[in-house]
Tab-separated table of C-alpha atoms in Angstrom:
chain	number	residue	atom	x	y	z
A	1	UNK	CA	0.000	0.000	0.000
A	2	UNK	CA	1.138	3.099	-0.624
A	3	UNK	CA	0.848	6.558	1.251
A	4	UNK	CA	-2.429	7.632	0.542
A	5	UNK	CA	-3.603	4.000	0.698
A	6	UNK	CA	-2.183	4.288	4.059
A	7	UNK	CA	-4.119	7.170	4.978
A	8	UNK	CA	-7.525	6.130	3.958
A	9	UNK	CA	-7.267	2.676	5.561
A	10	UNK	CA	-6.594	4.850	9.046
A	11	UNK	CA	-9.425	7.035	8.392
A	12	UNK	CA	-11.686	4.504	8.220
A	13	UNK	CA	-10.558	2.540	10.959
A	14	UNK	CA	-10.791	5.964	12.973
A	15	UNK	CA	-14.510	6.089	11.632
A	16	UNK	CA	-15.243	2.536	13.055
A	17	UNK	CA	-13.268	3.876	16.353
A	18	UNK	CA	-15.689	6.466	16.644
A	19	UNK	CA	-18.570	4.795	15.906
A	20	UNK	CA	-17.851	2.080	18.706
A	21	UNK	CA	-16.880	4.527	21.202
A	22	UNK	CA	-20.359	6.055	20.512
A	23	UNK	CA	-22.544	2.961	20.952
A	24	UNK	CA	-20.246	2.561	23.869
A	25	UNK	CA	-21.084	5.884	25.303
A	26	UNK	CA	-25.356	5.231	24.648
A	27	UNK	CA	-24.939	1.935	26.348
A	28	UNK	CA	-23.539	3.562	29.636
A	29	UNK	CA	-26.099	6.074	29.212
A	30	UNK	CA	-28.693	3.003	29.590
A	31	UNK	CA	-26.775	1.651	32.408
A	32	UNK	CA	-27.383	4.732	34.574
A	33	UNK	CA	-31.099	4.548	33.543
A	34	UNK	CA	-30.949	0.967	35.065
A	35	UNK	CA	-29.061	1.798	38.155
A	36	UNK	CA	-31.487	5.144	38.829
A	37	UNK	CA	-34.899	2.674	38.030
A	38	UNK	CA	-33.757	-0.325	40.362
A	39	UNK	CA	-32.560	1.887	43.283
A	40	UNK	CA	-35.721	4.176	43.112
A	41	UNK	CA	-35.541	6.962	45.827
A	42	UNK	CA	-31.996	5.922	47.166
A	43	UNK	CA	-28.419	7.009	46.220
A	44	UNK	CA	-27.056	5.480	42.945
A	45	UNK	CA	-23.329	3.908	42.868
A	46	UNK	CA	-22.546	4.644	39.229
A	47	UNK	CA	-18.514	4.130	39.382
A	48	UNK	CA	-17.884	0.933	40.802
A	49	UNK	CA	-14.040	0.188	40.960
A	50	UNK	CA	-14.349	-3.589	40.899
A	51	UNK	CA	-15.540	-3.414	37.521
A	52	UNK	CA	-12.805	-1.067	35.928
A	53	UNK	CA	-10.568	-2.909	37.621
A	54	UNK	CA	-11.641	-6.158	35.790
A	55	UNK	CA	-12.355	-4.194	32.711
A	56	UNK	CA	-9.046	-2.707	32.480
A	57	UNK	CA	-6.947	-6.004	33.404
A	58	UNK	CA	-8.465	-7.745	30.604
A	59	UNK	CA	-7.624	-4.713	27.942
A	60	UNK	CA	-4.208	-5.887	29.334
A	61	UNK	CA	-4.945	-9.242	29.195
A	62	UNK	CA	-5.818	-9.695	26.179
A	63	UNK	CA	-3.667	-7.109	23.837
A	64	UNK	CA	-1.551	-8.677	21.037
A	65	UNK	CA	-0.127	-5.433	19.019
A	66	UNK	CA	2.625	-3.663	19.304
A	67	UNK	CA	1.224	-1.065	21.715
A	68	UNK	CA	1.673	-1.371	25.154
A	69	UNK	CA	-0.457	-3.215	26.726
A	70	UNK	CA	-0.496	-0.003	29.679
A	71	UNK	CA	-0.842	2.047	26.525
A	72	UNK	CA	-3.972	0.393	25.385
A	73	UNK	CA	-5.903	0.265	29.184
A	74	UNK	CA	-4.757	4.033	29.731
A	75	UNK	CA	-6.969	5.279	26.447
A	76	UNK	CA	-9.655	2.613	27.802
A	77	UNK	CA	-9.345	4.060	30.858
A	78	UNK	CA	-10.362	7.789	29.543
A	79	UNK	CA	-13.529	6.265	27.464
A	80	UNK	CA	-14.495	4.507	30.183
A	81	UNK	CA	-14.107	7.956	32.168
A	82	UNK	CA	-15.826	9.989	29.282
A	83	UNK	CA	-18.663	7.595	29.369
A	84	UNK	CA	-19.450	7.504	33.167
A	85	UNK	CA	-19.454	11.218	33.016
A	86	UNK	CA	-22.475	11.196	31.386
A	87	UNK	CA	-23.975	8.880	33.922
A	88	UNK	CA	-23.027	11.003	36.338
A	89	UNK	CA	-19.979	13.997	36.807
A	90	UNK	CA	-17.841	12.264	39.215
A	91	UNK	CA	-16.673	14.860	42.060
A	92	UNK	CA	-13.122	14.359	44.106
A	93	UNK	CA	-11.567	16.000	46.050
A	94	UNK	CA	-7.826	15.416	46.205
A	95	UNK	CA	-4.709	16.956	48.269
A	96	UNK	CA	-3.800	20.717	46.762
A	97	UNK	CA	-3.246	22.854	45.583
A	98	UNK	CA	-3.375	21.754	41.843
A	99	UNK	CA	-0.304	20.603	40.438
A	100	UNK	CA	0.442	18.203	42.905
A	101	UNK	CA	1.624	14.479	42.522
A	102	UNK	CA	-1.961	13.868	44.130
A	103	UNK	CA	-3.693	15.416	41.003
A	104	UNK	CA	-1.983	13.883	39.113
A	105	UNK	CA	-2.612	10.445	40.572
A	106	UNK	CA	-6.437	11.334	40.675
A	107	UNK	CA	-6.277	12.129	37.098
A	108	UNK	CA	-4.579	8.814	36.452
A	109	UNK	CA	-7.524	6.633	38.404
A	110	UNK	CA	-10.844	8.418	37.095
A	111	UNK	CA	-9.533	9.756	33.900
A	112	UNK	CA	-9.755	13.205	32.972
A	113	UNK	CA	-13.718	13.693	32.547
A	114	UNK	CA	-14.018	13.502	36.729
A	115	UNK	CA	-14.571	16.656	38.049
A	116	UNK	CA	-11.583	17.410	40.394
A	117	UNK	CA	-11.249	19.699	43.455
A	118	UNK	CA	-8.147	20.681	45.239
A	119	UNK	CA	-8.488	20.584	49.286
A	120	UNK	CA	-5.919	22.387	51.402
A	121	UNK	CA	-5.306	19.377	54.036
A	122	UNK	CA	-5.471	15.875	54.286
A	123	UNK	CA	-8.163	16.370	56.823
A	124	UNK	CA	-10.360	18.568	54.257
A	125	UNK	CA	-10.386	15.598	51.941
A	126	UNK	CA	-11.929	12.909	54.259
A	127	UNK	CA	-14.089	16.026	55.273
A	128	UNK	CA	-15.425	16.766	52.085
A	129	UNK	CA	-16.335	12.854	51.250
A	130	UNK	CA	-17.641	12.289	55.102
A	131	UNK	CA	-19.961	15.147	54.217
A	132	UNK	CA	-21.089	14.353	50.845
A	133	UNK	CA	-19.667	16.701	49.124
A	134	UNK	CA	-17.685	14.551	46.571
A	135	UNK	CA	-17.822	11.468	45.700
A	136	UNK	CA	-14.063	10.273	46.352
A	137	UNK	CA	-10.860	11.550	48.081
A	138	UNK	CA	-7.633	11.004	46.700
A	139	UNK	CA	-5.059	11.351	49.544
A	140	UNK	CA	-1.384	10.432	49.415
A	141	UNK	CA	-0.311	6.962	52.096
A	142	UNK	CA	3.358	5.986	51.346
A	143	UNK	CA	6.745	6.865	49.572
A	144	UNK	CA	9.104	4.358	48.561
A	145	UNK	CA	11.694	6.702	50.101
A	146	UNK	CA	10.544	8.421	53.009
A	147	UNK	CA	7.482	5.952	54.166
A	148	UNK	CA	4.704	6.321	55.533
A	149	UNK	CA	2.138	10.309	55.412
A	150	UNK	CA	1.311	9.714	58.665
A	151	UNK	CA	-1.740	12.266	58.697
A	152	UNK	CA	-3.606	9.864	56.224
A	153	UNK	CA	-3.722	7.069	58.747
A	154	UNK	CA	-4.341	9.016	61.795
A	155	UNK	CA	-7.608	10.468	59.867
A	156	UNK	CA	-8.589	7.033	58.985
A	157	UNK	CA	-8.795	6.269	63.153
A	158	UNK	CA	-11.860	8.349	63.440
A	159	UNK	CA	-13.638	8.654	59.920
A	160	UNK	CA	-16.208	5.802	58.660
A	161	UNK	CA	-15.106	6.173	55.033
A	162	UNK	CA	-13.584	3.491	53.238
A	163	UNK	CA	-10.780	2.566	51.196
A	164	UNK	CA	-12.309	2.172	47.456
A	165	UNK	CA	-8.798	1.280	45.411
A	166	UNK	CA	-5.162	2.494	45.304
A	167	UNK	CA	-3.023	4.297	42.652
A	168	UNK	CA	0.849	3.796	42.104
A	169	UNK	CA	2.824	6.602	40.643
A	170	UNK	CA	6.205	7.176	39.521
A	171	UNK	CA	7.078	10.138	41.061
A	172	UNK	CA	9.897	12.211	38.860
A	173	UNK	CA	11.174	15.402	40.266
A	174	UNK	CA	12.345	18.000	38.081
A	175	UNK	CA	14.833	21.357	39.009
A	176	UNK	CA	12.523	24.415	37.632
A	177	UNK	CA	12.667	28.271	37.530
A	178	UNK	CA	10.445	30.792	35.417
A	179	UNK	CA	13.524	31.512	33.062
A	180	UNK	CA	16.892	29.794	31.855
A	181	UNK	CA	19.513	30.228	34.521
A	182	UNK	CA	22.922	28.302	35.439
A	183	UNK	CA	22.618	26.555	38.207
A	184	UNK	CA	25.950	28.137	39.745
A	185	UNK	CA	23.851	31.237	39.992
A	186	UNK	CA	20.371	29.690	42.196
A	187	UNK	CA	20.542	31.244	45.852
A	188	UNK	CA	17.143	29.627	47.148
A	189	UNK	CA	15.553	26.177	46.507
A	190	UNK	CA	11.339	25.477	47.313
A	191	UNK	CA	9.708	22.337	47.534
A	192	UNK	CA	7.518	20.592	50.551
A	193	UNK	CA	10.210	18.827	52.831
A	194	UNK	CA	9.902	15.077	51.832
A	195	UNK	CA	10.878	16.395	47.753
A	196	UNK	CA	13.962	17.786	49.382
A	197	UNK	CA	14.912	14.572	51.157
A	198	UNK	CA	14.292	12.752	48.153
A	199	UNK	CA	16.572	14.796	45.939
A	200	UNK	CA	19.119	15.731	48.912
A	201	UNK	CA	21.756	13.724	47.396
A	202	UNK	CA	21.159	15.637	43.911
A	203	UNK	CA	20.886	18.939	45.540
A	204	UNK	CA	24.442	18.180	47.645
A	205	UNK	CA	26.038	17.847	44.244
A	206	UNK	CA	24.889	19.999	42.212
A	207	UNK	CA	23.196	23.184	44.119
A	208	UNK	CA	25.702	22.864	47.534
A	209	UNK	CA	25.405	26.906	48.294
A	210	UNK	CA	21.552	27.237	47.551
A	211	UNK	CA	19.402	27.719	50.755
A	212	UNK	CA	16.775	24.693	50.902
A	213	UNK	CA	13.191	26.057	51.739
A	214	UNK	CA	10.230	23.746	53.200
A	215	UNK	CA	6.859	24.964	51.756
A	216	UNK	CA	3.122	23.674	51.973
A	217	UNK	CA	3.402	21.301	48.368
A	218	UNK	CA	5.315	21.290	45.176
A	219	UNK	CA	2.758	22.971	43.619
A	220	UNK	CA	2.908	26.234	46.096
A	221	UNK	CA	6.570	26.161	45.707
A	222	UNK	CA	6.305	26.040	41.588
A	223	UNK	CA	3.808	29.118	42.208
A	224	UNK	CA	6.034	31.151	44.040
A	225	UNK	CA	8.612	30.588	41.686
A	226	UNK	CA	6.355	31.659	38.579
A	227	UNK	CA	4.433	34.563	40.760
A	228	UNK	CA	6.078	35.421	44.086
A	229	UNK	CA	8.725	38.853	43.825
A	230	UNK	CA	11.558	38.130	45.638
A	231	UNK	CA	14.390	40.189	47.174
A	232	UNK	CA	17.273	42.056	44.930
A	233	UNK	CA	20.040	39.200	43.970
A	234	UNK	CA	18.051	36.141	45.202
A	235	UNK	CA	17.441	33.515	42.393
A	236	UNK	CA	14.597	31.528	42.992
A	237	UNK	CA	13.808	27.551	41.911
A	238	UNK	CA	11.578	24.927	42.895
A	239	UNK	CA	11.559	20.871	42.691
A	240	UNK	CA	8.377	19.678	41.346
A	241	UNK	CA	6.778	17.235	38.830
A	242	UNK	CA	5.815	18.377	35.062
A	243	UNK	CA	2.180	18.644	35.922
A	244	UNK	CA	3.272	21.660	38.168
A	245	UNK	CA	6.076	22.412	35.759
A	246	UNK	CA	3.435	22.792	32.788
A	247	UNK	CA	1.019	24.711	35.125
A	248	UNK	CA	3.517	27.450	35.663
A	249	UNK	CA	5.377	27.679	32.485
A	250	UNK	CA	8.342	26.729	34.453
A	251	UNK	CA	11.258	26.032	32.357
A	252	UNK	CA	13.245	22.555	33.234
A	253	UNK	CA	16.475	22.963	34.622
A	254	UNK	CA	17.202	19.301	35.349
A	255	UNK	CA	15.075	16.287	34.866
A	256	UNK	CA	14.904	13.551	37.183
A	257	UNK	CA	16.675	14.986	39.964
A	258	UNK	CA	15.400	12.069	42.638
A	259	UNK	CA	17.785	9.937	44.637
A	260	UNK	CA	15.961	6.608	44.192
A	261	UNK	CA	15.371	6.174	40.026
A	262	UNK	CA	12.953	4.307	41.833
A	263	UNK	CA	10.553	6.372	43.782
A	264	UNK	CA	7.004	6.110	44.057
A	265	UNK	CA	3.845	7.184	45.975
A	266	UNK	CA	0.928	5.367	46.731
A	267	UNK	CA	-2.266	6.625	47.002
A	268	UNK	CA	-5.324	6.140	48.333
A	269	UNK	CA	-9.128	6.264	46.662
A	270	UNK	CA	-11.363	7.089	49.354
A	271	UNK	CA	-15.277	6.838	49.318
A	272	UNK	CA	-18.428	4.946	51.222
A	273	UNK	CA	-18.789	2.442	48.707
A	274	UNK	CA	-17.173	-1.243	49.215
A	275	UNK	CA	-15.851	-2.545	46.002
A	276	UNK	CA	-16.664	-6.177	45.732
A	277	UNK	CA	-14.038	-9.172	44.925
A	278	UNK	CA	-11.968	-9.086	41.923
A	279	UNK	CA	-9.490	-12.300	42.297
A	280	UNK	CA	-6.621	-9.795	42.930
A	281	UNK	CA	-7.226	-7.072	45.887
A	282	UNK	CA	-5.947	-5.902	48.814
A	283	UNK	CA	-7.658	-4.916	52.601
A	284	UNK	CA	-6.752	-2.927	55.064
A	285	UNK	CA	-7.204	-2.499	58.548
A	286	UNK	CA	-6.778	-0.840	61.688
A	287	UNK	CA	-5.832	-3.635	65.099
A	288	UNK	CA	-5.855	-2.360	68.644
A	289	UNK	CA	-4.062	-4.865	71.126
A	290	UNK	CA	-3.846	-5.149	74.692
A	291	UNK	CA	-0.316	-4.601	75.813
A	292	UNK	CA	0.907	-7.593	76.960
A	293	UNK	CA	3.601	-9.697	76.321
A	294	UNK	CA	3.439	-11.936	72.843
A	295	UNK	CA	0.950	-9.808	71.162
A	296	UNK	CA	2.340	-8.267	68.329
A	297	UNK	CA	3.395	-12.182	67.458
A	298	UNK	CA	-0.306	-13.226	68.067
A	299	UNK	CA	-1.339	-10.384	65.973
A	300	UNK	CA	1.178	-11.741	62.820
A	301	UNK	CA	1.229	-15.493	63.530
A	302	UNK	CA	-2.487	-16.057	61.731
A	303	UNK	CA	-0.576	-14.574	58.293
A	304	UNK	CA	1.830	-16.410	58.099
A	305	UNK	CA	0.118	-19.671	59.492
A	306	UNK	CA	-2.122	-19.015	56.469
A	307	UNK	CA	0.257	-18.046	54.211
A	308	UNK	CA	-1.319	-14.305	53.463
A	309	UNK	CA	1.066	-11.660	52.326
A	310	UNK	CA	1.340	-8.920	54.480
A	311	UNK	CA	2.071	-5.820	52.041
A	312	UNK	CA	2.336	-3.708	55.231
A	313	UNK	CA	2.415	-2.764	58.965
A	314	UNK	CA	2.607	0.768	60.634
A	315	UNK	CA	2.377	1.323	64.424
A	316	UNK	CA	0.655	4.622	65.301
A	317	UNK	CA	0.209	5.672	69.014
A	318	UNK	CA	-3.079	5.344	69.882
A	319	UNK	CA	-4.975	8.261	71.542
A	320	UNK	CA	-7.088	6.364	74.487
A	321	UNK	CA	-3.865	5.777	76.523
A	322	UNK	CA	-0.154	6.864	76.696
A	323	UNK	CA	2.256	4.326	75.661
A	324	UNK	CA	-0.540	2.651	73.413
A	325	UNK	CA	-0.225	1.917	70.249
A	326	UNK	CA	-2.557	0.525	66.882
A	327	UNK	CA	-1.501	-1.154	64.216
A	328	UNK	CA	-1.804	-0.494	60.423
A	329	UNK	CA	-2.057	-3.747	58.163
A	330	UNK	CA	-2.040	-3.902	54.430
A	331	UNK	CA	-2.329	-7.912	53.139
A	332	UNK	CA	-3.610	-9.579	49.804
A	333	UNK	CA	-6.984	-10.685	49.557
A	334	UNK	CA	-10.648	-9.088	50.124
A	335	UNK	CA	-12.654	-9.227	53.141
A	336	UNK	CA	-15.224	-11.641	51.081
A	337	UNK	CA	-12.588	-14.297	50.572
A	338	UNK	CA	-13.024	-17.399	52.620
A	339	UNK	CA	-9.598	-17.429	54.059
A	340	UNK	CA	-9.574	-13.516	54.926
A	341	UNK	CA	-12.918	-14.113	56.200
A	342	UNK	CA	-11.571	-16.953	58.760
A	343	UNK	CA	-8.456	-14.475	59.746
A	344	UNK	CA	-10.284	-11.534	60.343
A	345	UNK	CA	-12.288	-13.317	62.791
A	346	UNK	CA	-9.247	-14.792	64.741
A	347	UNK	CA	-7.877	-11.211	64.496
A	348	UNK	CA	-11.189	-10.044	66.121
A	349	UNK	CA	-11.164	-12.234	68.680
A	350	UNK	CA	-8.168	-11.115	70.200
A	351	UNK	CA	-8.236	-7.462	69.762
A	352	UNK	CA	-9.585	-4.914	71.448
A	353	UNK	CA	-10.622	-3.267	68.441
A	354	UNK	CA	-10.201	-4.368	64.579
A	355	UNK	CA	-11.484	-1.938	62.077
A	356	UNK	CA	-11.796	-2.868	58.393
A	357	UNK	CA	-10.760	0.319	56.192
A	358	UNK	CA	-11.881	-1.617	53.204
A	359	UNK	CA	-10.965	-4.227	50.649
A	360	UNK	CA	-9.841	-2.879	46.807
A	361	UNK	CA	-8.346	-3.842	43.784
A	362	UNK	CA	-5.071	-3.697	43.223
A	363	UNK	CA	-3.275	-0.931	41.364
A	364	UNK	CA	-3.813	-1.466	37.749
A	365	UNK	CA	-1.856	1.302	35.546
């Protein structure tokens, strides 16, 4: 075939695209009529993250190009977000301000089409979903380098909301300033404090004299950069990702400037809903013990008697008593699994309190 062979075969395969994507669109459409008629006067679920999780796994699943198979389930992922949006707008709030990793991530999970909303604190985010508000919260949990946001779990003691499903993201840190400029010449450096632990090796080498400044979020230090005035002979940059770079019109210094090639954040998706089984999940929960001798190996010897992998354990001091202590637990499985089922109710029977944050799928993209 030549050229303009080519060019018409893609056309028309872009017209059958189309065309699919359209009956795709009127079939979700009819979905949310379903959902709204069966449910009557109460609240309809219309994103259910069980199902996109098992939708996208088998785009994966079942690609045979030369696209990626990630590729293929991320432009699934935005018709399938295009689509429930005319169901129903979905509403999140996530951790600002925007430009953030945690936009980013949120973007990444519900596709572009939900309707996003930057909260100033961890705290606002549960507080906007608690109240109704928004649908979901989007709220950072863990770095592969610095561990655990603390301020996400400690909300989680005294909220009812649940954990829907989990995003993984790369997390890339870039050297930026709102013009060209050698770095010989930069006198200040912004960023929120676990960036500049993160790139501390980077900054040691390469920016030694610059003074190292701990601000609110990568975002607010990318917007002082590209807004703020600043003092005669100071030279001004900030560490952020290229959602905050392309925000600002920040120009790129340095790419990549984290220690770890490594590094990524987790997320959490937080809502009232409670996805159901998809053969490959995760649950969480929250154990109180009695402090006695032996009882953090009670509290572990079920998992490994029953072979579960435990993905994760955090201690946080608990606030009925000094010196006391709960326990954070991430394992594989869901709460509806036979197995799980059996150790949550050994884990119950020997704690003083066992709170389920939820069971989820897996991280897909």
């Amino acid at each position: 075939m030549n050229l303009d062979e080519l060019r018409q075969s893609i056309d028309s395969v872009d017209l059958e695209i189309q065309r699919l994507i359209e009956k795709r669109a009127s079939l979700a459409q009819a979905v949310g009529s379903v959902k709204k008629a069966e449910v009557q006067d109460a609240p309809v679920v219309f994103y259910r993250p069980d199902r996109e999780a098992l939708v996208l796994r088998r785009v994966m699943e079942r690609a045979e190009g030369d696209l990626d198979p990630a590729r293929t389930a991320q432009i699934f992922r935005e018709i399938m977000s295009a689509c429930l949006a005319l169901e129903e707008p979905t509403q999140i709030a996530f951790l600002g301000p925007q430009g953030t990793f945690t936009e980013a991530a949120a973007v990444k999970h519900f596709g572009s089409a939900g309707v996003l909303s930057a909260q100033t604190t961890i705290r606002d985010v549960f507080r906007e979903v608690e109240a109704g508000s928004k649908h979901y919260g989007v709220v950072p949990v863990e770095n592969s380098t610095e561990g655990v946001v603390s301020h996400t779990l400690d909300c989680f003691i005294s909220s009812t909301l649940k954990i829907c499903g989990e995003v993984e993201m790369p997390i890339h840190h870039n050297l930026m300033a709102d013009q060209p400029l050698q770095l010989r010449d930069v006198t200040h450096v912004f960023s929120h404090q676990q960036s500049l632990a993160q790139c501390r090796q980077w900054l040691d080498a390469n920016v030694p004299h610059a003074e190292r400044v701990a601000v609110t979020s990568n975002a607010e230090a990318a917007r002082m950069v590209a807004q703020d005035e600043r003092p005669a002979g100071q030279v001004w940059c900030s560490i952020g990702g290229d959602v905050a770079a392309k925000r600002y019109s920040l120009e790129l210094l340095a790419r990549r400037i984290e220690d770890e090639p490594d590094n990524s954040t987790r997320f959490l998706v937080i809502g009232r809903i409670e996805p159901g089984p998809t053969g490959q999940d995760k649950t969480s929960i929250i154990v109180s013990l009695s402090n006695q001798p032996g009882a953090l190996y009670s509290l572990l010897e079920p998992f490994n008697r029953r072979g579960i992998d435990m993905t994760r354990l955090e201690t946080r001091p608990a606030k009925m008593a000094t010196w006391a202590y709960v326990f954070y637990i991430d394992f594989a499985g869901h709460q509806d699994d036979p197995q799980i089922t059996e150790l949550l109710d050994e884990l119950r029977a020997q704690a003083l309190e066992l709170q389920i944050l939820g069971s989820y799928p897996c991280a897909v993209l």
